[in-house]
Amino acid sequence: MSSPQDPAKPEALRVGVFVCHCGLNIAGTVDVHAVAEFAKTIPDVVYVKENRYTCADPGQEEIRKAIRQQKLNRVVIAACSPRMHEPTFRRTVAEAGLNSFLYEMANIREFASWCHQSDPAAATERAKDSVKMAVAKVRLMQPLQTIEVPVTNKAVIIGGGIAGINAALDLAEQGFKVYMVESTQSIGGHMAALDKTFPTLDCSICIEGPKMVDCARHPNITIFANSDLVKCEGYIGNFKVKIRKNPRFVIPEKCTGCGECKDACPIEYPNEWDNNLGTRKAISVPFDQTVPLVYSINRDYCIECFKCTEACGERDAIDFDQKPQEVDIEVGAIVVSTGFDVYEPYDMPLLGYGKYPNVITGMEFERLILAAGPTGGKVIRQSDGKKPHRIAFILCVGSRDKQHYPYCSNFCCMYTLKHVVQLKEKYKEDVEVYVFYMDIRSPGKGYEEFYDRARERGVNFIRGRVSRIDEDPVTHNLMVHSEDSLLGQPIEVEADMVVLATASIPKKGSDEVARILNLSRDANGFFMEAHPKLKPMDAPTDGVFFAGACAGLKDIPYSVSQGSGAASRAATVISKPKWKIEPIISIVDEEKCKKCGACVDKCPYGAIRQDADQPAKIITASCHGCGTCVAECPSHAITQMHFTDAQVLAQIHAALETNPEDKILAILCNWCSYAGADLAGISRCDYPASVRAIRVMCSGRVAREFVLEALRLGAGAVLIGACHLPYDCHYISGNYKMKDRTDALKAMLTKLGMSPERFRVEYVSAAEGIHYAEVIREIDSQRKALGKEKIQAENAKLKPILENMLKRK
Amino acid sequence: MPFKKTKSDAADALVLEWVLQVKNYKLNLDRNRCAGCQICTLACPRQAITTQKQPKQSDEPTKKAKVDIDLEKCNFCGICDVTCPYGAVKVIQNGSHDLAVLTKESYPQLIRDITVDTRRCDKECDECVTACPLSLITISKVGYDGQPVNDLSGLSPLAKRRVQVTLDIQKQYCPTCRACEFKCSSGAIKVKKCFEGKLAVDTEKCPPGCHECVDVCPITGTLTLDSKAKVVTAEQTCTFCGACKNVCPKPEALTVHRTKIFHTPVHSGAWNKTLERLTSPSDAVKEFKAQAAKTRRELVLHRFEVEEMKKK
Ligand SMILES: Cc1cc2nc3c(=O)[nH]c(=O)nc-3n(C[C@H](O)[C@H](O)[C@H](O)COP(=O)(O)OP(=O)(O)OC[C@H]3O[C@@H](n4cnc5c(N)ncnc54)[C@H](O)[C@@H]3O)c2cc1C
Ligand code: SF4
Ligand code: SF4
Ligand code: SF4
């Protein structure tokens, strides 16, 4: 049931305003009663109601009741951030029979009560204006229908580590077709290279190997190993993914995995998979349990003697002319599980890695102690091939270090405990072990008990950061200098070998994956979730999910659970025949379109087509609703639904109706700067209440007219908030389009005599609440420093010019 | 320890190394033995080797070209070691000189076919020792009593006849130039060249007064100057290594052309390519014809034709 509307005779507006107390979260600072009273004075508002918790069931019921009883045809909810509860109230409104796009939120919690706690009066004023702006917008809103698109019931997994393997198996078991793209020659990831796993010390490949084989054998799974993700187009439910199969120079269908070619090959090169501790042949597999078991030739080392071809004989599997091959697949959902890399501390010269032969990393130790490793499981020193008797382990190398990686790498404490227990249990009294640590982090199931096991084995734990390592040039023994912070004195330990538990870091190539799939990365470089707590496996791009260490470091149990979790999230998409898309897309007014084609290049998604002599056409399902084209169209022929020019201008008018010179008009993009401003509120950063914020989906939507109109109305300052350049924009490049536009605008306005500080573009990420607060504080003090008179004088001078420019429309 | 690659370049040796936790590879180029020729540069399957003409000091003779090896490209296969006519390169894989390219028969060995019949030697002669431009020959003489004999002049004819002559040639360094053979008056030494070819100098085209090739030729007597200071060639002792070619300022003046290489039999793509580069595609085809290796011949012809076509 939709609201009865007769286009011939527009129905009278009946706006209902619901002011939420949010317990004391809002009511504790904002005078909610005054806001409600104020709302009653706004034209077209016929009903105002205060709620203690609007989002709770009784609160929602109040709304539904009021819509029915008061015959409301527009609803404004003054409560928290729309980023929090917009979807909740859409449903509420729809349940009462009103089109769910006929409601608007006024953010009076994150944007008033929480960020202006020191000035309740000003917070209340801001809240009132927010309600007024919301009413102004809601008046012009139109009912919209959710768009439905068909869904391809297949998924692709990018990265075949333990997380990706679990996601693939779970999806395949549910009956979905799964493609798995792995950039190296074998699936398995880091786990396949480990010896044992904490805290149970079971053999790593023995538990992962069968899963790898299951993947290869499963009728629903197709593995593309030695392949790269090249391109991804489309949208949730309908992705078109291009994969490049890099040449192996061996035909997978013909290779039997016998390895006879390897025996014939004269050339060896360092085996990266073995951390370069040992070598592999120019034709080989990285390790025996490789899945899929297909040999590859490394043409960077091969001398083309063709001895392998001779050895391969009738099987005829070797093809030196193999070329890269591109494969197109269609999927409904994407799981990203690209894992991590291990840091090699070449840039920490005081530790001597790369310089002293007996200083190794934890990952290298893993390969040394592994029975199938290059030394056959013998822990030996590089300098003399002898077994070390005193080994020092150093934790947090590069991790929790502001100079390198500020975060905790999650599993190095535990894997070091594993290493020391393995050593002690293998060599008993024959080896002395020292561990230099900052804190031992052992929060998992059975982890603290494992720590006890290490202590019972007589391992020496020394709390302190190591300052440097020196080497005796003759014996190649190492002197570890540290402080013992428990005793408060310096300590020196001589060791035969030092193992550095180095940081784990974002996977190389993550930026490329982020670019292709339009993902963003957090300050440390790991992929950013849509919500760290509530959507830990969802990417901001719909239909893309994360599993494992790529979105923040995780140990094996956690990565495995995330693999299954991501599979379940992906299944919520691909199990449906159709997927609903928000109708906030752009449409072209064919009458107004001058067929210039300017919009075509500006659309970050290539969703616009303009054929000769034809008005531009927007491909609905490809449009992501950023609104960049709207701002770019010279003929104002494009409209973004739900964020129309008229709606935004109405908000600007409402915001600047009184005392415009005292106000900062901010237009914020939904994903970064609005979220950053929300975070400022959530973190209770106090900043001046002179700001009035308008939300658009993307900074690319900010048309020149918005800025000019705000200044014409006399705004004290204008701020545009955007995602950071170069990659943070959620619509690929909307921020760049905005920048091009506003750079020119700012130059012009300054030339016309406006103080440059009155127009500002600021890049604020969703994590930069403090930064947002600082920016507002700065603009506000600049505004105050200029003084109301100066601003008014500038405005008086600007006004006729601006009016003229806006008239030309 | 992380994988380490090192390179050290000194006046008498260039050393490249890969050190891994459990393995190591080493290449040693003896700059004193290196003639600065073309061979390894052309033989290297990875194109890791380059030669650089050295700047000329006006009053000094021209220096031989300097060989450099790119650590990023070298994979320690040992092909330069095997092909160097002067035995200047030594590649050690995991402490052993048993190169995998040889043991796996993916590359042939040069055949330095030298036969010495000391029974024919004039007991007093040591011409070959002085004839060898690289001083690779030593002669030892032992009397009937088993004692070494240095001076034969005091011996009786009988004692002289009973002196036993042993001739030692350091074969691994010998480029088979045949200088000893030509010098030997009793025909006791027979040398078969491992490289055969053509050498010619067109003195018309030589820049006036130039004798850079003469300066660098490691085989004394192969290139000389006549009374008018023109270069004269003696092809019979030429090793066709191309050291002269690397310094000659006028490429059209000097021709060094290898036509045939004497080597152990092998089936190897790497060798086929080396052969093509060291000689010429058409010479390589000749070898394959002799071996009746039809497919390989066609492959080269095909590649050659394509290149010819490209040129046109
Ligand atoms: C020394 C060490 C010891 C450890 N010991 C333990 C232990 O005992 N117990 C434990 O629970 N955890 C341990 N861990 C942690 C464990 O390794 C991780 O939890 C686990 O590997 C995470 O799995 P993953 O699938 O997320 O990532 P990964 O294992 O890193 O797998 C990612 C996969 O994606 C592929 N990939 C990456 N980028 C792309 C791309 N662009 N396109 C296609 N494919 C791509 C990679 O090649 C790789 O195969 C240890 C870690 C280290 C460093
Ligand atoms: S052709 Fe290359 S891969 Fe094959 S045997 Fe020779 S060196 Fe090894
Ligand atoms: S092949 Fe020639 S250039 Fe190369 S090392 Fe030997 S002598 Fe020198
Ligand atoms: S003349 Fe012959 S031996 Fe001398 S450098 Fe030239 S090619 Fe070599």
Tab-separated table of N, CA and C in Angstrom, chain A residues 548-647:
chain	number	residue	atom	x	y	z
A	548	GLY	N	39.506	-13.668	6.908
A	548	GLY	CA	40.899	-13.893	7.287
A	548	GLY	C	41.689	-12.628	7.519
A	549	ALA	N	43.007	-12.781	7.385
A	549	ALA	CA	43.941	-11.753	7.837
A	549	ALA	C	43.978	-10.498	6.967
A	550	CYS	N	43.333	-10.534	5.797
A	550	CYS	CA	43.430	-9.364	4.909
A	550	CYS	C	42.738	-8.140	5.496
A	551	ALA	N	41.776	-8.353	6.379
A	551	ALA	CA	41.073	-7.209	6.964
A	551	ALA	C	41.502	-7.033	8.414
A	552	GLY	N	42.749	-7.312	8.713
A	552	GLY	CA	43.236	-7.233	10.090
A	552	GLY	C	43.726	-8.613	10.493
A	553	LEU	N	44.864	-8.675	11.178
A	553	LEU	CA	45.531	-9.960	11.389
A	553	LEU	C	44.728	-10.885	12.301
A	554	LYS	N	44.719	-12.133	11.917
A	554	LYS	CA	43.957	-13.124	12.667
A	554	LYS	C	44.705	-14.442	12.649
A	555	ASP	N	44.582	-15.205	13.722
A	555	ASP	CA	45.218	-16.525	13.722
A	555	ASP	C	44.333	-17.515	12.975
A	556	ILE	N	44.765	-18.777	12.969
A	556	ILE	CA	44.069	-19.745	12.119
A	556	ILE	C	42.617	-19.975	12.556
A	557	PRO	N	42.359	-20.267	13.861
A	557	PRO	CA	40.954	-20.507	14.229
A	557	PRO	C	40.038	-19.348	13.832
A	558	TYR	N	40.525	-18.146	14.019
A	558	TYR	CA	39.722	-16.964	13.711
A	558	TYR	C	39.542	-16.821	12.194
A	559	SER	N	40.614	-17.093	11.443
A	559	SER	CA	40.515	-16.997	9.982
A	559	SER	C	39.543	-18.028	9.434
A	560	VAL	N	39.583	-19.232	10.034
A	560	VAL	CA	38.682	-20.296	9.594
A	560	VAL	C	37.235	-19.874	9.858
A	561	SER	N	36.980	-19.337	11.053
A	561	SER	CA	35.588	-18.943	11.343
A	561	SER	C	35.154	-17.839	10.399
A	562	GLN	N	36.079	-16.925	10.096
A	562	GLN	CA	35.693	-15.856	9.178
A	562	GLN	C	35.432	-16.387	7.780
A	563	GLY	N	36.179	-17.409	7.390
A	563	GLY	CA	35.932	-18.023	6.085
A	563	GLY	C	34.499	-18.515	6.014
A	564	SER	N	34.086	-19.250	7.063
A	564	SER	CA	32.714	-19.733	7.090
A	564	SER	C	31.743	-18.575	7.191
A	565	GLY	N	32.105	-17.566	7.962
A	565	GLY	CA	31.236	-16.398	8.130
A	565	GLY	C	31.030	-15.682	6.808
A	566	ALA	N	32.122	-15.485	6.083
A	566	ALA	CA	32.011	-14.777	4.810
A	566	ALA	C	31.190	-15.599	3.829
A	567	ALA	N	31.338	-16.934	3.900
A	567	ALA	CA	30.551	-17.799	3.019
A	567	ALA	C	29.068	-17.588	3.309
A	568	SER	N	28.755	-17.510	4.589
A	568	SER	CA	27.356	-17.336	4.958
A	568	SER	C	26.844	-15.964	4.519
A	569	ARG	N	27.689	-14.934	4.664
A	569	ARG	CA	27.292	-13.595	4.211
A	569	ARG	C	27.078	-13.590	2.693
A	570	ALA	N	27.994	-14.252	1.965
A	570	ALA	CA	27.865	-14.280	0.509
A	570	ALA	C	26.604	-15.033	0.113
A	571	ALA	N	26.287	-16.094	0.894
A	571	ALA	CA	25.103	-16.887	0.568
A	571	ALA	C	23.826	-16.063	0.734
A	572	THR	N	23.846	-15.078	1.635
A	572	THR	CA	22.642	-14.257	1.777
A	572	THR	C	22.363	-13.506	0.472
A	573	VAL	N	23.380	-13.293	-0.316
A	573	VAL	CA	23.164	-12.630	-1.612
A	573	VAL	C	22.832	-13.658	-2.678
A	574	ILE	N	23.724	-14.656	-2.842
A	574	ILE	CA	23.590	-15.519	-4.017
A	574	ILE	C	22.508	-16.584	-3.844
A	575	SER	N	21.942	-16.698	-2.665
A	575	SER	CA	20.843	-17.651	-2.516
A	575	SER	C	19.527	-17.029	-2.978
A	576	LYS	N	19.531	-15.732	-3.222
A	576	LYS	CA	18.284	-15.081	-3.642
A	576	LYS	C	18.224	-14.999	-5.164
A	577	PRO	N	17.020	-15.105	-5.697
A	577	PRO	CA	16.920	-14.931	-7.148
A	577	PRO	C	17.084	-13.468	-7.560
A	578	LYS	N	16.725	-12.537	-6.651
A	578	LYS	CA	16.797	-11.113	-6.988
A	578	LYS	C	17.353	-10.325	-5.820
A	579	TRP	N	17.996	-9.198	-6.129
A	579	TRP	CA	18.543	-8.346	-5.081
A	579	TRP	C	17.972	-6.948	-5.225
A	580	LYS	N	17.688	-6.327	-4.064
A	580	LYS	CA	17.090	-4.999	-4.105
A	580	LYS	C	18.173	-3.928	-4.077
A	581	ILE	N	18.007	-2.893	-4.913
A	581	ILE	CA	18.981	-1.802	-4.955
A	581	ILE	C	18.292	-0.509	-4.557
A	582	GLU	N	18.972	0.295	-3.786
A	582	GLU	CA	18.459	1.605	-3.380
A	582	GLU	C	18.179	2.449	-4.620
A	583	PRO	N	17.038	3.096	-4.668
A	583	PRO	CA	16.710	3.838	-5.891
A	583	PRO	C	17.283	5.254	-5.907
A	584	ILE	N	18.384	5.491	-5.224
A	584	ILE	CA	18.892	6.868	-5.166
A	584	ILE	C	19.805	7.158	-6.349
A	585	ILE	N	19.459	6.581	-7.487
A	585	ILE	CA	20.265	6.724	-8.692
A	585	ILE	C	19.951	8.026	-9.425
A	586	SER	N	20.717	8.276	-10.467
A	586	SER	CA	20.493	9.500	-11.242
A	586	SER	C	19.666	9.209	-12.485
A	587	ILE	N	18.900	10.197	-12.914
A	587	ILE	CA	18.140	10.051	-14.157
A	587	ILE	C	18.339	11.296	-15.020
A	588	VAL	N	18.229	11.104	-16.332
A	588	VAL	CA	18.452	12.213	-17.267
A	588	VAL	C	17.107	12.749	-17.738
A	589	ASP	N	16.982	14.051	-17.736
A	589	ASP	CA	15.802	14.687	-18.313
A	589	ASP	C	16.084	14.866	-19.807
A	590	GLU	N	15.452	14.029	-20.602
A	590	GLU	CA	15.796	13.996	-22.030
A	590	GLU	C	15.499	15.314	-22.730
A	591	GLU	N	14.532	16.058	-22.195
A	591	GLU	CA	14.201	17.354	-22.789
A	591	GLU	C	15.368	18.322	-22.615
A	592	LYS	N	15.897	18.313	-21.386
A	592	LYS	CA	16.938	19.300	-21.069
A	592	LYS	C	18.308	18.915	-21.622
A	593	CYS	N	18.531	17.633	-21.818
A	593	CYS	CA	19.864	17.159	-22.223
A	593	CYS	C	20.264	17.759	-23.560
A	594	LYS	N	21.464	18.374	-23.576
A	594	LYS	CA	21.934	18.994	-24.824
A	594	LYS	C	22.815	18.031	-25.616
A	595	LYS	N	22.868	16.796	-25.175
A	595	LYS	CA	23.602	15.729	-25.882
A	595	LYS	C	25.092	16.044	-26.026
A	596	CYS	N	25.637	16.768	-25.039
A	596	CYS	CA	27.051	17.147	-25.152
A	596	CYS	C	27.972	15.999	-24.739
A	597	GLY	N	27.457	15.059	-23.947
A	597	GLY	CA	28.279	13.921	-23.539
A	597	GLY	C	29.281	14.219	-22.430
A	598	ALA	N	29.210	15.385	-21.825
A	598	ALA	CA	30.170	15.758	-20.777
A	598	ALA	C	30.110	14.789	-19.597
A	599	CYS	N	28.914	14.286	-19.320
A	599	CYS	CA	28.733	13.422	-18.148
A	599	CYS	C	29.414	12.069	-18.323
A	600	VAL	N	29.519	11.607	-19.579
A	600	VAL	CA	29.976	10.231	-19.834
A	600	VAL	C	31.308	9.941	-19.147
A	601	ASP	N	32.273	10.838	-19.321
A	601	ASP	CA	33.592	10.627	-18.729
A	601	ASP	C	33.593	10.839	-17.232
A	602	LYS	N	32.651	11.610	-16.756
A	602	LYS	CA	32.678	11.955	-15.336
A	602	LYS	C	32.154	10.829	-14.464
A	603	CYS	N	31.330	9.950	-15.026
A	603	CYS	CA	30.779	8.872	-14.202
A	603	CYS	C	31.887	7.895	-13.846
A	604	PRO	N	32.170	7.713	-12.555
A	604	PRO	CA	33.261	6.813	-12.174
A	604	PRO	C	32.985	5.362	-12.569
A	605	TYR	N	31.737	5.029	-12.852
A	605	TYR	CA	31.393	3.633	-13.128
A	605	TYR	C	31.118	3.376	-14.598
A	606	GLY	N	31.306	4.393	-15.404
A	606	GLY	CA	31.005	4.222	-16.824
A	606	GLY	C	29.558	3.838	-17.039
A	607	ALA	N	28.667	4.350	-16.195
A	607	ALA	CA	27.269	3.943	-16.279
A	607	ALA	C	26.472	4.796	-17.261
A	608	ILE	N	27.126	5.811	-17.850
A	608	ILE	CA	26.382	6.683	-18.751
A	608	ILE	C	26.794	6.433	-20.190
A	609	ARG	N	25.810	6.358	-21.059
A	609	ARG	CA	26.088	6.236	-22.491
A	609	ARG	C	25.442	7.395	-23.208
A	610	GLN	N	26.151	7.922	-24.170
A	610	GLN	CA	25.553	8.999	-24.951
A	610	GLN	C	25.930	8.737	-26.386
A	611	ASP	N	24.975	8.229	-27.140
A	611	ASP	CA	25.243	7.926	-28.538
A	611	ASP	C	24.898	9.150	-29.369
A	612	ALA	N	25.517	9.233	-30.520
A	612	ALA	CA	25.362	10.404	-31.390
A	612	ALA	C	23.909	10.848	-31.496
A	613	ASP	N	23.685	12.106	-31.268
A	613	ASP	CA	22.350	12.706	-31.414
A	613	ASP	C	21.298	12.147	-30.464
A	614	GLN	N	21.743	11.381	-29.504
A	614	GLN	CA	20.785	10.826	-28.556
A	614	GLN	C	21.023	11.461	-27.184
A	615	PRO	N	19.963	11.667	-26.426
A	615	PRO	CA	20.203	12.139	-25.065
A	615	PRO	C	20.967	11.083	-24.264
A	616	ALA	N	21.697	11.525	-23.266
A	616	ALA	CA	22.483	10.587	-22.450
A	616	ALA	C	21.549	9.600	-21.760
A	617	LYS	N	22.089	8.397	-21.542
A	617	LYS	CA	21.300	7.328	-20.922
A	617	LYS	C	22.075	6.771	-19.740
A	618	ILE	N	21.417	6.612	-18.606
A	618	ILE	CA	22.109	6.045	-17.449
A	618	ILE	C	21.670	4.600	-17.255
A	619	ILE	N	22.660	3.702	-17.173
A	619	ILE	CA	22.342	2.289	-16.973
A	619	ILE	C	22.023	2.109	-15.491
A	620	THR	N	20.745	1.964	-15.211
A	620	THR	CA	20.268	1.980	-13.830
A	620	THR	C	21.070	1.062	-12.920
A	621	ALA	N	21.262	-0.168	-13.347
A	621	ALA	CA	21.883	-1.125	-12.451
A	621	ALA	C	23.366	-0.821	-12.226
A	622	SER	N	23.988	-0.073	-13.125
A	622	SER	CA	25.400	0.258	-12.932
A	622	SER	C	25.576	1.543	-12.150
A	623	CYS	N	24.517	2.349	-12.079
A	623	CYS	CA	24.629	3.620	-11.368
A	623	CYS	C	24.732	3.337	-9.875
A	624	HIS	N	25.759	3.908	-9.248
A	624	HIS	CA	25.934	3.701	-7.814
A	624	HIS	C	25.333	4.841	-6.999
A	625	GLY	N	24.833	5.862	-7.671
A	625	GLY	CA	24.178	6.946	-6.952
A	625	GLY	C	25.131	7.891	-6.250
A	626	CYS	N	26.227	8.245	-6.915
A	626	CYS	CA	27.128	9.207	-6.278
A	626	CYS	C	26.700	10.638	-6.595
A	627	GLY	N	26.074	10.822	-7.754
A	627	GLY	CA	25.590	12.158	-8.110
A	627	GLY	C	26.632	13.055	-8.746
A	628	THR	N	27.776	12.488	-9.098
A	628	THR	CA	28.823	13.312	-9.713
A	628	THR	C	28.359	13.897	-11.047
A	629	CYS	N	27.664	13.077	-11.825
A	629	CYS	CA	27.199	13.543	-13.129
A	629	CYS	C	26.251	14.727	-12.968
A	630	VAL	N	25.448	14.691	-11.900
A	630	VAL	CA	24.480	15.760	-11.668
A	630	VAL	C	25.211	17.093	-11.536
A	631	ALA	N	26.288	17.056	-10.728
A	631	ALA	CA	27.032	18.287	-10.495
A	631	ALA	C	27.797	18.723	-11.734
A	632	GLU	N	28.088	17.771	-12.624
A	632	GLU	CA	28.913	18.107	-13.786
A	632	GLU	C	28.086	18.556	-14.982
A	633	CYS	N	26.823	18.186	-15.042
A	633	CYS	CA	26.028	18.466	-16.247
A	633	CYS	C	25.864	19.971	-16.432
A	634	PRO	N	26.364	20.519	-17.545
A	634	PRO	CA	26.274	21.969	-17.741
A	634	PRO	C	24.834	22.424	-17.994
A	635	SER	N	23.959	21.484	-18.384
A	635	SER	CA	22.588	21.900	-18.681
A	635	SER	C	21.617	21.548	-17.563
A	636	HIS	N	22.124	21.112	-16.432
A	636	HIS	CA	21.276	20.728	-15.300
A	636	HIS	C	20.194	19.747	-15.724
A	637	ALA	N	20.597	18.807	-16.546
A	637	ALA	CA	19.615	17.873	-17.079
A	637	ALA	C	19.544	16.591	-16.264
A	638	ILE	N	20.467	16.434	-15.291
A	638	ILE	CA	20.478	15.173	-14.543
A	638	ILE	C	20.020	15.434	-13.108
A	639	THR	N	19.266	14.514	-12.590
A	639	THR	CA	18.774	14.627	-11.218
A	639	THR	C	19.132	13.359	-10.475
A	640	GLN	N	19.629	13.521	-9.250
A	640	GLN	CA	19.833	12.328	-8.426
A	640	GLN	C	18.636	12.174	-7.511
A	641	MET	N	17.986	11.042	-7.605
A	641	MET	CA	16.810	10.813	-6.793
A	641	MET	C	17.202	10.898	-5.318
A	642	HIS	N	16.346	11.519	-4.528
A	642	HIS	CA	16.536	11.601	-3.088
A	642	HIS	C	17.595	12.631	-2.689
A	643	PHE	N	18.375	13.116	-3.646
A	643	PHE	CA	19.347	14.178	-3.371
A	643	PHE	C	19.260	15.195	-4.506
A	644	THR	N	18.048	15.666	-4.780
A	644	THR	CA	17.863	16.578	-5.912
A	644	THR	C	18.442	17.949	-5.577
A	645	ASP	N	18.699	18.731	-6.618
A	645	ASP	CA	19.178	20.100	-6.410
A	645	ASP	C	18.208	20.849	-5.507
A	646	ALA	N	16.931	20.715	-5.825
A	646	ALA	CA	15.927	21.467	-5.066
A	646	ALA	C	15.970	21.082	-3.591
A	647	GLN	N	16.147	19.791	-3.333
A	647	GLN	CA	16.166	19.340	-1.933
A	647	GLN	C	17.374	19.895	-1.187
